[in-house]
Short mmCIF file of C-alpha atoms in Angstrom, two decimals:
data_model
loop_
_atom_site.label_atom_id
_atom_site.label_comp_id
_atom_site.label_asym_id
_atom_site.label_seq_id
_atom_site.Cartn_x
_atom_site.Cartn_y
_atom_site.Cartn_z
CA UNK A 28 32.56 -17.56 -19.03
CA UNK A 29 31.21 -20.91 -20.97
CA UNK A 30 28.77 -18.80 -23.07
CA UNK A 31 31.49 -17.47 -24.97
CA UNK A 32 32.78 -21.20 -26.11
CA UNK A 33 31.70 -22.99 -29.45
CA UNK A 34 32.33 -26.58 -29.92
CA UNK A 35 33.76 -28.98 -27.62
CA UNK A 36 35.24 -31.88 -29.26
CA UNK A 37 34.60 -35.49 -27.70
CA UNK A 38 38.22 -36.60 -28.04
CA UNK A 39 40.35 -33.48 -29.36
CA UNK A 40 43.86 -34.06 -30.27
CA UNK A 41 46.41 -33.20 -27.82
CA UNK A 42 47.64 -30.08 -30.05
CA UNK A 43 44.03 -28.67 -30.15
CA UNK A 44 42.99 -29.26 -26.62
CA UNK A 45 46.22 -27.39 -25.53
CA UNK A 46 45.42 -24.53 -27.75
CA UNK A 47 41.79 -24.26 -26.50
CA UNK A 48 43.35 -24.04 -22.73
CA UNK A 49 45.75 -21.26 -23.71
CA UNK A 50 43.05 -19.92 -25.77
CA UNK A 51 40.34 -19.61 -22.74
CA UNK A 52 43.23 -18.52 -20.28
CA UNK A 53 44.75 -15.46 -22.50
CA UNK A 54 44.81 -12.22 -20.71
CA UNK A 55 43.93 -10.48 -24.16
CA UNK A 56 40.49 -10.81 -25.96
CA UNK A 57 40.55 -13.53 -28.71
CA UNK A 58 38.23 -15.04 -31.29
CA UNK A 59 38.42 -17.42 -33.76
CA UNK A 60 37.00 -16.31 -37.07
CA UNK A 61 35.85 -17.96 -40.37
CA UNK A 62 37.10 -17.11 -43.45
CA UNK A 63 34.08 -14.78 -44.03
CA UNK A 64 35.03 -13.15 -40.61
CA UNK A 65 32.36 -14.70 -38.44
CA UNK A 66 32.92 -15.52 -34.95
CA UNK A 67 33.39 -19.25 -34.09
CA UNK A 68 34.68 -19.04 -30.71
CA UNK A 69 35.46 -16.23 -28.29
CA UNK A 70 37.50 -16.15 -25.03
CA UNK A 71 36.19 -14.95 -21.54
CA UNK A 72 38.55 -12.17 -22.12
CA UNK A 73 37.11 -10.95 -25.12
CA UNK A 74 33.53 -11.26 -23.49
CA UNK A 75 34.73 -8.58 -20.77
CA UNK A 76 36.10 -6.30 -23.32
CA UNK A 77 32.87 -5.82 -25.68
CA UNK A 78 30.83 -5.29 -22.49
CA UNK A 79 27.16 -6.36 -22.24
CA UNK A 80 25.69 -4.13 -25.12
CA UNK A 81 27.22 -6.57 -27.65
CA UNK A 82 25.92 -10.03 -27.82
CA UNK A 83 28.93 -12.03 -28.28
CA UNK A 84 27.62 -15.37 -30.20
CA UNK A 85 28.49 -17.91 -32.76
CA UNK A 86 28.00 -16.45 -36.33
CA UNK A 87 28.32 -12.96 -35.11
CA UNK A 88 30.21 -10.84 -37.78
CA UNK A 89 33.53 -9.86 -36.14
CA UNK A 90 33.18 -5.94 -38.01
CA UNK A 91 30.37 -5.66 -35.35
CA UNK A 92 32.50 -5.47 -32.31
CA UNK A 93 33.95 -2.09 -33.68
CA UNK A 94 32.43 1.25 -34.04
CA UNK A 95 30.45 1.80 -37.37
CA UNK A 96 33.08 4.04 -39.01
CA UNK A 97 36.07 1.83 -38.29
CA UNK A 98 34.09 -1.61 -39.85
CA UNK A 99 35.23 -1.22 -43.38
CA UNK A 100 39.09 -1.13 -41.77
CA UNK A 101 38.51 -4.36 -39.69
CA UNK A 102 36.76 -6.06 -43.04
CA UNK A 103 39.81 -5.44 -45.09
CA UNK A 104 41.97 -6.74 -42.49
CA UNK A 105 40.32 -9.64 -42.14
CA UNK A 106 40.54 -10.13 -46.02
CA UNK A 107 44.18 -9.64 -45.74
CA UNK A 108 45.03 -12.01 -42.80
CA UNK A 109 47.23 -14.03 -44.83
CA UNK A 110 49.22 -11.46 -45.63
CA UNK A 111 52.13 -9.76 -43.28
CA UNK A 112 50.74 -7.36 -40.98
CA UNK A 113 52.56 -4.12 -40.49
CA UNK A 114 50.75 -2.76 -37.46
CA UNK A 115 48.01 -3.43 -35.31
CA UNK A 116 44.67 -1.67 -36.28
CA UNK A 117 43.28 0.84 -33.71
CA UNK A 118 39.90 0.94 -33.25
CA UNK A 119 36.90 2.29 -30.90
CA UNK A 120 34.73 -0.46 -29.46
CA UNK A 121 31.01 -0.58 -30.71
CA UNK A 122 30.03 -0.60 -26.96
CA UNK A 123 28.09 2.84 -26.58
CA UNK A 124 28.85 2.89 -22.82
CA UNK A 125 32.65 2.60 -22.93
CA UNK A 126 34.53 5.39 -21.97
CA UNK A 127 35.26 7.87 -24.82
CA UNK A 128 39.23 7.29 -24.48
CA UNK A 129 38.83 3.65 -24.97
CA UNK A 130 41.11 2.10 -27.68
CA UNK A 131 41.58 -1.14 -28.91
CA UNK A 132 44.53 -2.68 -31.09
CA UNK A 133 43.55 -5.30 -33.17
CA UNK A 134 45.61 -8.11 -34.71
CA UNK A 135 44.21 -10.84 -37.41
CA UNK A 136 46.26 -13.94 -38.78
CA UNK A 137 45.66 -16.84 -40.24
CA UNK A 138 45.70 -20.31 -38.53
CA UNK A 139 45.97 -24.04 -39.98
CA UNK A 140 42.46 -25.97 -39.65
CA UNK A 141 41.71 -27.00 -36.18
CA UNK A 142 40.03 -30.30 -35.73
CA UNK A 143 38.25 -30.55 -39.06
CA UNK A 144 36.89 -27.03 -38.54
CA UNK A 145 38.15 -25.79 -41.84
CA UNK A 146 40.97 -22.75 -42.09
CA UNK A 147 40.59 -20.30 -39.17
CA UNK A 148 41.27 -16.76 -38.42
CA UNK A 149 42.83 -15.46 -35.05
CA UNK A 150 41.54 -11.87 -34.08
CA UNK A 151 43.40 -10.61 -31.19
CA UNK A 152 42.11 -7.78 -29.38
CA UNK A 153 44.49 -5.94 -26.63
CA UNK A 154 42.98 -2.83 -24.84
CA UNK A 155 45.34 0.34 -25.23
CA UNK A 156 43.11 2.52 -22.94
CA UNK A 157 45.34 2.33 -19.86
CA UNK A 158 48.47 2.84 -22.32
CA UNK A 159 46.67 5.76 -23.97
CA UNK A 160 45.93 7.29 -20.67
CA UNK A 161 49.59 7.12 -19.70
CA UNK A 162 50.83 8.51 -22.85
CA UNK A 163 48.00 11.63 -22.31
CA UNK A 164 49.52 12.09 -18.74
CA UNK A 165 52.80 12.03 -19.94
CA UNK A 166 52.21 14.46 -23.07
CA UNK A 167 50.00 16.62 -20.37
CA UNK A 168 53.34 16.90 -18.04
CA UNK A 169 55.14 17.77 -21.01
CA UNK A 170 53.03 20.61 -21.99
CA UNK A 171 52.88 21.65 -18.41
CA UNK A 172 56.83 22.04 -18.31
CA UNK A 173 56.92 23.92 -21.13
CA UNK A 174 54.19 26.25 -19.70
CA UNK A 175 56.33 26.32 -16.73
CA UNK A 176 59.49 27.44 -18.55
CA UNK A 177 57.33 29.80 -20.20
CA UNK A 178 55.70 31.50 -17.18
CA UNK A 179 59.04 31.75 -15.36
CA UNK A 180 60.51 33.58 -18.06
CA UNK A 181 57.29 35.91 -18.28
CA UNK A 182 57.07 36.35 -14.58
CA UNK A 183 60.88 37.67 -14.60
CA UNK A 184 60.19 40.24 -17.14
CA UNK A 185 56.85 41.02 -15.78
CA UNK A 186 57.95 41.29 -11.85
CA UNK A 187 61.05 43.53 -13.39
CA UNK A 188 58.22 45.97 -14.40
CA UNK A 189 56.34 45.82 -11.20
CA UNK A 190 59.46 46.35 -9.25
CA UNK A 191 60.26 49.57 -11.24
CA UNK A 192 56.37 50.82 -10.99
CA UNK A 193 56.50 50.09 -6.92
CA UNK A 194 59.98 51.67 -7.06
CA UNK A 195 58.98 54.82 -8.79
CA UNK A 196 55.79 55.00 -6.34
CA UNK A 197 57.64 54.91 -3.53
CA UNK A 198 60.31 57.62 -4.74
CA UNK A 199 57.09 59.74 -5.37
CA UNK A 200 55.81 59.35 -2.08
CA UNK A 201 59.04 59.97 -0.36
CA UNK A 202 59.36 63.09 -2.26
CA UNK A 203 56.03 64.50 -0.53
CA UNK A 204 52.66 64.53 -2.78
CA UNK A 205 49.24 66.24 -1.64
CA UNK A 206 46.84 63.88 -0.24
CA UNK A 207 44.70 63.51 -3.31
CA UNK A 208 47.81 62.56 -5.52
CA UNK A 209 48.81 60.21 -2.56
CA UNK A 210 45.53 58.42 -2.68
CA UNK A 211 45.71 58.00 -6.49
CA UNK A 212 49.37 56.61 -5.71
CA UNK A 213 48.08 54.30 -3.34
CA UNK A 214 45.78 52.62 -6.24
CA UNK A 215 48.76 52.03 -8.60
CA UNK A 216 50.73 50.48 -5.89
CA UNK A 217 47.61 48.27 -5.17
CA UNK A 218 47.27 47.55 -8.59
CA UNK A 219 50.71 46.49 -9.01
CA UNK A 220 50.96 44.28 -6.07
CA UNK A 221 48.05 42.47 -7.17
CA UNK A 222 49.51 41.75 -10.25
CA UNK A 223 52.64 40.45 -8.53
CA UNK A 224 50.03 38.25 -6.76
CA UNK A 225 48.79 36.73 -10.04
CA UNK A 226 52.37 36.03 -11.18
CA UNK A 227 52.96 34.12 -7.82
CA UNK A 228 49.63 32.09 -8.74
CA UNK A 229 51.13 31.64 -12.38
CA UNK A 230 54.21 30.45 -10.66
CA UNK A 231 52.63 28.39 -8.24
CA UNK A 232 50.53 26.44 -11.15
CA UNK A 233 53.59 25.95 -12.76
CA UNK A 234 55.03 24.43 -9.49
CA UNK A 235 57.92 27.25 -9.51
CA UNK A 236 56.49 29.16 -6.42
CA UNK A 237 56.33 28.50 -2.73
CA UNK A 238 52.75 28.80 -1.64
CA UNK A 239 51.95 31.64 1.00
CA UNK A 240 48.57 30.69 2.78
CA UNK A 241 47.46 32.89 5.65
CA UNK A 242 43.87 32.97 7.62
CA UNK A 243 41.89 35.45 6.07
CA UNK A 244 37.94 36.81 6.10
CA UNK A 245 36.37 35.26 3.07
CA UNK A 246 33.59 37.76 3.28
CA UNK A 247 36.18 40.52 3.16
CA UNK A 248 38.26 38.71 0.25
CA UNK A 249 34.92 38.65 -1.72
CA UNK A 250 34.01 42.12 -1.02
CA UNK A 251 37.46 43.43 -2.05
CA UNK A 252 37.38 41.87 -5.40
CA UNK A 253 33.89 42.88 -6.07
CA UNK A 254 35.02 46.15 -7.81
CA UNK A 255 37.46 44.38 -10.31
CA UNK A 256 34.84 41.61 -10.90
CA UNK A 257 32.39 44.31 -11.88
CA UNK A 258 34.65 45.62 -14.34
CA UNK A 259 35.85 42.17 -15.83
CA UNK A 260 31.93 41.25 -15.96
CA UNK A 261 31.05 44.33 -18.24
CA UNK A 262 27.45 45.80 -18.16
CA UNK A 263 25.45 43.21 -19.61
CA UNK A 264 26.03 40.90 -16.42
CA UNK A 265 24.85 41.93 -13.06
CA UNK A 266 27.15 40.78 -9.93
CA UNK A 267 24.90 39.95 -6.63
CA UNK A 268 26.73 39.12 -3.29
CA UNK A 269 25.26 37.42 -0.82
CA UNK A 270 27.65 37.05 2.14
CA UNK A 271 26.60 35.31 5.14
CA UNK A 272 27.18 37.28 8.57
CA UNK A 273 29.33 36.35 10.69
CA UNK A 274 31.78 35.92 8.02
CA UNK A 275 33.94 32.77 8.17
CA UNK A 276 37.91 32.69 8.26
CA UNK A 277 39.91 30.29 5.89
CA UNK A 278 43.44 29.64 5.55
CA UNK A 279 44.41 29.98 1.89
CA UNK A 280 46.88 32.09 -0.26
CA UNK A 281 45.31 35.46 -0.75
CA UNK A 282 46.38 35.78 -4.55
CA UNK A 283 45.11 32.11 -5.20
CA UNK A 284 41.59 32.79 -3.76
CA UNK A 285 41.64 35.72 -6.13
CA UNK A 286 42.70 33.55 -9.20
CA UNK A 287 39.96 31.03 -8.35
CA UNK A 288 37.03 33.72 -8.14
CA UNK A 289 38.33 35.43 -11.35
CA UNK A 290 38.36 32.11 -13.49
CA UNK A 291 34.78 31.06 -12.20
CA UNK A 292 33.78 34.69 -13.23
CA UNK A 293 35.46 34.77 -16.66
CA UNK A 294 33.74 31.30 -17.55
CA UNK A 295 30.46 32.53 -16.20
CA UNK A 296 30.77 35.80 -18.19
CA UNK A 297 31.66 33.24 -21.24
CA UNK A 298 28.45 31.19 -20.61
CA UNK A 299 26.22 34.33 -20.88
CA UNK A 300 26.97 35.90 -23.81
CA UNK A 301 23.70 37.99 -24.03
CA UNK A 302 24.07 38.95 -20.54
CA UNK A 303 22.84 37.48 -17.15
CA UNK A 304 23.48 37.46 -13.54
CA UNK A 305 26.44 36.15 -11.43
CA UNK A 306 25.87 35.39 -7.88
CA UNK A 307 28.79 34.67 -5.37
CA UNK A 308 27.54 33.47 -2.08
CA UNK A 309 29.50 32.45 1.34
CA UNK A 310 27.82 30.12 4.17
CA UNK A 311 29.08 27.29 6.56
CA UNK A 312 28.31 23.78 6.16
CA UNK A 313 29.12 20.90 8.87
CA UNK A 314 29.86 17.80 7.26
CA UNK A 315 29.32 14.68 9.67
CA UNK A 316 30.31 11.56 7.58
CA UNK A 317 32.05 11.29 4.35
CA UNK A 318 30.38 12.84 1.29
CA UNK A 319 31.10 11.10 -2.09
CA UNK A 320 33.65 8.29 -2.71
CA UNK A 321 37.51 7.94 -2.90
CA UNK A 322 40.08 10.72 -2.98
CA UNK A 323 37.48 13.34 -3.88
CA UNK A 324 35.13 12.54 -1.21
CA UNK A 325 34.44 15.72 1.20
CA UNK A 326 35.66 14.21 4.52
CA UNK A 327 33.85 15.44 7.96
CA UNK A 328 34.32 18.59 9.23
CA UNK A 329 33.48 22.40 9.75
CA UNK A 330 33.80 24.20 6.43
CA UNK A 331 33.20 27.55 5.02
CA UNK A 332 31.48 27.45 1.62
CA UNK A 333 32.03 29.65 -1.31
CA UNK A 334 29.29 29.53 -4.05
CA UNK A 335 29.80 31.03 -7.87
CA UNK A 336 26.51 30.66 -9.41
CA UNK A 337 25.47 31.87 -13.08
CA UNK A 338 22.36 32.30 -15.31
CA UNK A 339 24.09 30.85 -18.43
CA UNK A 340 23.86 28.38 -21.10
CA UNK A 341 24.92 25.56 -18.48
CA UNK A 342 27.24 22.67 -19.18
CA UNK A 343 26.37 19.51 -21.17
CA UNK A 344 26.28 16.22 -19.15
CA UNK A 345 28.78 14.85 -21.38
CA UNK A 346 31.15 17.50 -20.51
CA UNK A 347 30.96 17.47 -16.60
CA UNK A 348 32.98 14.47 -15.86
CA UNK A 349 36.02 16.07 -17.84
CA UNK A 350 35.49 19.65 -16.60
CA UNK A 351 38.36 19.95 -14.24
CA UNK A 352 41.03 17.89 -16.78
CA UNK A 353 44.03 19.97 -17.62
CA UNK A 354 44.01 21.26 -21.22
CA UNK A 355 40.27 20.20 -21.81
CA UNK A 356 38.56 22.98 -23.22
CA UNK A 357 34.87 23.37 -24.98
CA UNK A 358 36.47 26.50 -26.38
CA UNK A 359 39.60 26.13 -28.53
CA UNK A 360 38.31 28.42 -31.30
CA UNK A 361 38.16 31.04 -28.79
CA UNK A 362 41.58 30.85 -27.40
CA UNK A 363 40.85 28.40 -24.49
CA UNK A 364 43.70 26.52 -23.05
CA UNK A 365 41.95 24.42 -20.49
CA UNK A 366 43.91 25.48 -17.60
CA UNK A 367 41.48 27.51 -15.90
CA UNK A 368 39.67 24.91 -14.10
CA UNK A 369 42.33 22.62 -13.72
CA UNK A 370 44.19 25.41 -12.05
CA UNK A 371 40.84 26.10 -9.52
CA UNK A 372 40.76 22.69 -8.51
CA UNK A 373 44.51 22.50 -7.83
CA UNK A 374 44.33 25.58 -5.71
CA UNK A 375 41.51 24.09 -3.81
CA UNK A 376 42.90 21.26 -3.45
CA UNK A 377 46.40 22.25 -2.06
CA UNK A 378 44.26 24.37 0.34
CA UNK A 379 42.74 21.33 1.71
CA UNK A 380 39.00 22.11 0.29
CA UNK A 381 36.78 20.46 -2.17
CA UNK A 382 35.04 21.71 -5.18
CA UNK A 383 31.53 20.28 -6.90
CA UNK A 384 29.60 21.80 -9.82
CA UNK A 385 25.91 21.31 -10.71
CA UNK A 386 24.65 22.23 -14.05
CA UNK A 387 21.98 21.82 -16.43
CA UNK A 388 21.96 22.75 -20.18
CA UNK A 389 19.95 26.23 -20.34
CA UNK A 390 19.71 26.27 -16.65
CA UNK A 391 23.18 28.11 -15.22
CA UNK A 392 25.78 26.28 -13.29
CA UNK A 393 26.74 26.24 -9.90
CA UNK A 394 30.39 25.99 -8.77
CA UNK A 395 30.75 24.99 -4.66
CA UNK A 396 33.69 25.38 -2.71
CA UNK A 397 34.13 23.93 0.60
CA UNK A 398 37.28 25.31 2.49
CA UNK A 399 38.23 24.31 6.26
CA UNK A 400 37.20 26.70 8.76
CA UNK A 401 39.61 28.65 10.80
CA UNK A 402 38.58 30.15 13.97
CA UNK A 403 40.78 33.59 14.24
CA UNK A 404 41.96 35.64 11.57
CA UNK A 405 45.75 36.79 12.13
CA UNK A 406 46.44 40.38 12.91
CA UNK A 407 47.13 42.23 9.79
CA UNK A 408 50.76 43.39 9.53
CA UNK A 409 51.13 47.03 9.82
CA UNK A 410 52.85 48.45 6.25
CA UNK A 411 56.62 49.49 6.94
CA UNK A 412 56.37 53.65 6.76
CA UNK A 413 57.23 55.06 3.71
CA UNK A 414 59.49 57.48 5.27
CA UNK A 415 61.98 57.56 6.93
CA UNK A 416 63.28 54.26 5.62
CA UNK A 417 65.03 52.03 8.04
CA UNK A 418 68.63 51.05 7.30
CA UNK A 419 71.97 50.64 8.66
CA UNK A 420 73.82 53.32 6.65
CA UNK A 421 77.11 53.97 6.16
CA UNK A 422 78.21 50.69 4.26
CA UNK A 423 79.86 50.40 0.96
CA UNK A 424 77.30 48.52 -1.36
CA UNK A 425 78.19 47.20 -4.59
CA UNK A 426 74.74 46.97 -6.78
CA UNK A 427 74.29 45.18 -10.07
CA UNK A 428 71.30 45.18 -12.13
CA UNK A 429 71.05 45.18 -15.69
CA UNK A 430 67.56 46.85 -15.72
CA UNK A 431 68.56 50.60 -15.95
CA UNK A 432 65.16 51.68 -14.11
CA UNK A 433 65.86 49.50 -11.45
CA UNK A 434 69.29 49.96 -11.26
CA UNK A 435 68.67 53.68 -10.67
CA UNK A 436 65.95 53.18 -8.17
CA UNK A 437 67.60 50.90 -6.01
CA UNK A 438 70.74 53.20 -5.74
CA UNK A 439 68.56 56.21 -4.82
CA UNK A 440 66.75 53.80 -2.06
CA UNK A 441 70.25 52.99 -0.57
CA UNK A 442 71.78 56.27 -0.89
CA UNK A 443 69.03 57.76 0.92
CA UNK A 444 69.41 54.92 3.55
CA UNK A 445 72.98 56.12 4.02
CA UNK A 446 75.06 53.87 2.05
CA UNK A 447 77.62 54.46 -0.18
CA UNK A 448 76.46 52.72 -3.98
CA UNK A 449 78.94 51.54 -6.72
CA UNK A 450 76.37 50.75 -9.22
CA UNK A 451 77.13 48.08 -12.56
CA UNK A 452 75.18 46.97 -15.09
CA UNK A 453 76.71 43.53 -15.42
CA UNK A 454 78.99 41.40 -13.57
CA UNK A 455 81.87 42.12 -15.77
CA UNK A 456 81.41 46.01 -15.47
CA UNK A 457 81.34 45.27 -11.61
CA UNK A 458 84.45 43.37 -11.52
CA UNK A 459 86.10 46.22 -13.55
CA UNK A 460 84.70 48.51 -10.61
CA UNK A 461 86.73 46.34 -7.98
CA UNK A 462 89.93 46.17 -9.64
CA UNK A 463 91.81 48.40 -7.85
CA UNK A 464 89.13 49.09 -5.05
CA UNK A 465 88.89 47.60 -1.75
CA UNK A 466 86.46 45.18 -0.86
CA UNK A 467 82.89 46.33 -0.55
CA UNK A 468 80.72 45.89 2.46
CA UNK A 469 78.04 43.90 0.69
CA UNK A 470 76.82 42.90 -2.62
CA UNK A 471 73.39 43.44 -4.08
CA UNK A 472 72.78 41.52 -7.49
CA UNK A 473 70.33 40.64 -9.96
CA UNK A 474 70.56 37.02 -10.69
CA UNK A 475 69.69 36.81 -14.38
CA UNK A 476 72.14 38.91 -16.36
CA UNK A 477 73.56 38.69 -19.77
CA UNK A 478 76.99 36.98 -19.40
CA UNK A 479 77.78 36.15 -16.14
CA UNK A 480 75.15 35.91 -13.63
CA UNK A 481 74.57 37.17 -10.33
CA UNK A 482 74.94 33.69 -8.34
CA UNK A 483 78.54 33.23 -10.13
CA UNK A 484 79.56 36.73 -9.37
CA UNK A 485 78.92 36.33 -5.85
CA UNK A 486 80.80 33.05 -5.56
CA UNK A 487 83.90 34.94 -7.59
CA UNK A 488 83.88 38.00 -5.08
CA UNK A 489 83.74 35.25 -2.23
CA UNK A 490 86.62 33.42 -3.44
CA UNK A 491 88.62 36.93 -2.73
CA UNK A 492 86.87 37.98 0.13
CA UNK A 493 85.26 35.03 2.15
CA UNK A 494 81.89 35.98 4.04
CA UNK A 495 81.05 38.61 1.76
CA UNK A 496 77.48 39.62 2.84
CA UNK A 497 75.21 39.24 -0.56
CA UNK A 498 71.73 40.02 -1.26
CA UNK A 499 70.48 38.21 -4.69
CA UNK A 500 67.69 40.01 -6.52
CA UNK A 501 65.34 37.79 -9.13
CA UNK A 502 62.08 38.06 -10.90
CA UNK A 503 62.35 34.32 -10.94
CA UNK A 504 61.00 31.92 -8.42
CA UNK A 505 63.71 30.71 -5.97
CA UNK A 506 63.00 27.00 -7.06
CA UNK A 507 63.61 27.88 -10.69
CA UNK A 508 67.33 28.97 -10.13
CA UNK A 509 68.85 25.41 -9.57
CA UNK A 510 70.63 26.47 -6.46
CA UNK A 511 69.87 27.33 -2.75
CA UNK A 512 71.54 30.46 -2.40
CA UNK A 513 70.31 30.79 1.08
CA UNK A 514 72.22 27.04 1.65
CA UNK A 515 75.30 29.07 0.89
CA UNK A 516 74.46 32.43 3.26
CA UNK A 517 73.45 34.29 0.69
CA UNK A 518 69.77 36.37 1.09
CA UNK A 519 67.33 35.95 -1.86
CA UNK A 520 64.79 38.60 -2.41
CA UNK A 521 61.99 38.04 -4.82
CA UNK A 522 60.93 40.81 -7.27
CA UNK A 523 59.19 43.07 -6.85
CA UNK A 524 59.99 44.12 -3.63
CA UNK A 525 59.13 46.89 -1.27
CA UNK A 526 61.95 49.37 -0.58
CA UNK A 527 61.73 48.36 3.08
CA UNK A 528 62.22 44.90 2.26
CA UNK A 529 65.27 45.63 0.36
CA UNK A 530 66.86 47.50 3.43
CA UNK A 531 65.54 44.84 5.72
CA UNK A 532 67.50 41.95 3.55
CA UNK A 533 70.49 44.11 3.31
CA UNK A 534 70.47 44.97 7.04
CA UNK A 535 70.02 41.16 7.81
CA UNK A 536 73.28 40.32 5.87
CA UNK A 537 75.37 43.12 7.51
CA UNK A 538 74.35 42.64 10.91
CA UNK A 539 76.21 38.99 11.14
CA UNK A 540 79.16 40.76 9.19
CA UNK A 541 79.78 43.55 11.75
CA UNK A 542 79.09 41.20 14.62
CA UNK A 543 82.12 38.72 13.08
CA UNK A 544 84.19 42.02 12.82
CA UNK A 545 83.82 42.82 16.44
#
């Protein structure tokens, strides 16, 4: 870039010539300044940094390279160039077209006279933008790790509550209820199961939960969520459904799909404080060639399309490029975390789909989701009958659970299935029960307990009675335990569990033991 060079001497001394060669080839931006801070000579790297909107020319005051609020600081640094420099000056470039997160580090130092030009200052400009972005990613990863740990703890306690609700509901159903009361109980159970699904989504976002995708009808999923959406939106926002018939099938985790729609609906409600209309539509699309560029492009294929549109205030153009960034929020004063849309994009991407947004200020927003189409819906699994409860009764079961309501409900369930139950509130209490007792036929234990945890208890008991059947229960995700219980021949059951699931898990570990004894 010869336009950024100034004077060429006919016969430069060797030192000056070597300096100019290094100056021109330097990878960081450099400029030679006169004592007043005006540019004498600039290298090509600086020309690339300042961009086309700043005319880099001899005599240009160096302070004009940076944004207006920081020019005084740069002038002071230039004036003090002969003094020891404590730290680089961090500035934003004057180029208005530069990305918002662009940052330069400036160093200014005095040089001896070069070839009769008089004293000079060397201004070095380093682009810190890649480093700054890497630091932001690391900070975001640390925040995600913190969120993950917090989510795991909350999910454990919440899953214990849901397990107690579902267990109590099952006990009431088994006792016999009038039809109207049974229907109301079903709604309680449905709400608890939906809550469990949302907890799974929270853990999936924190990467502590295995995803559970299955093939489902997109229209049916939207219709099933509509009553909850109407309550969520309130009276001021009208919900319109435009579901294309026949409906299309997609393969996705049902709880994740609920989370996508709920997050978009909440954002739409916030964008319509004075009321408006939320429209959810389904359709189909055939993409014949790649749409878009890079990893964000939509590849060719057959898609089911889900559109969520609102008549709200719209999204400013400067916000659109950052809309799906984790922890980016336009509502920090209202408790916005910046996780909602980042979660939506992650769910869609994990499901093999693609999401785009169209919006103009004052004209509302439309989020359009493409999900790969599936041709068939798997047959629904019939729910296990409430009574009679299946189980291989007759065993002597050691039940260890520190939550009293869950311990009582699990003991009642196992006794109704024909088992003898030794119930304990801790590992230490369980060892006390077995002090002068024959070995149990199986151990059913919570994992997270005060004192010794369930996994340690199971290992201790197996050291005394090798091959003891074990079922471990936990409100934490299996991946958060730090161990692989199933790799040690133990069955893991995630809370909240249905009564039939606990009996089936227990039966699955008792059968191999019975076969070995035979």
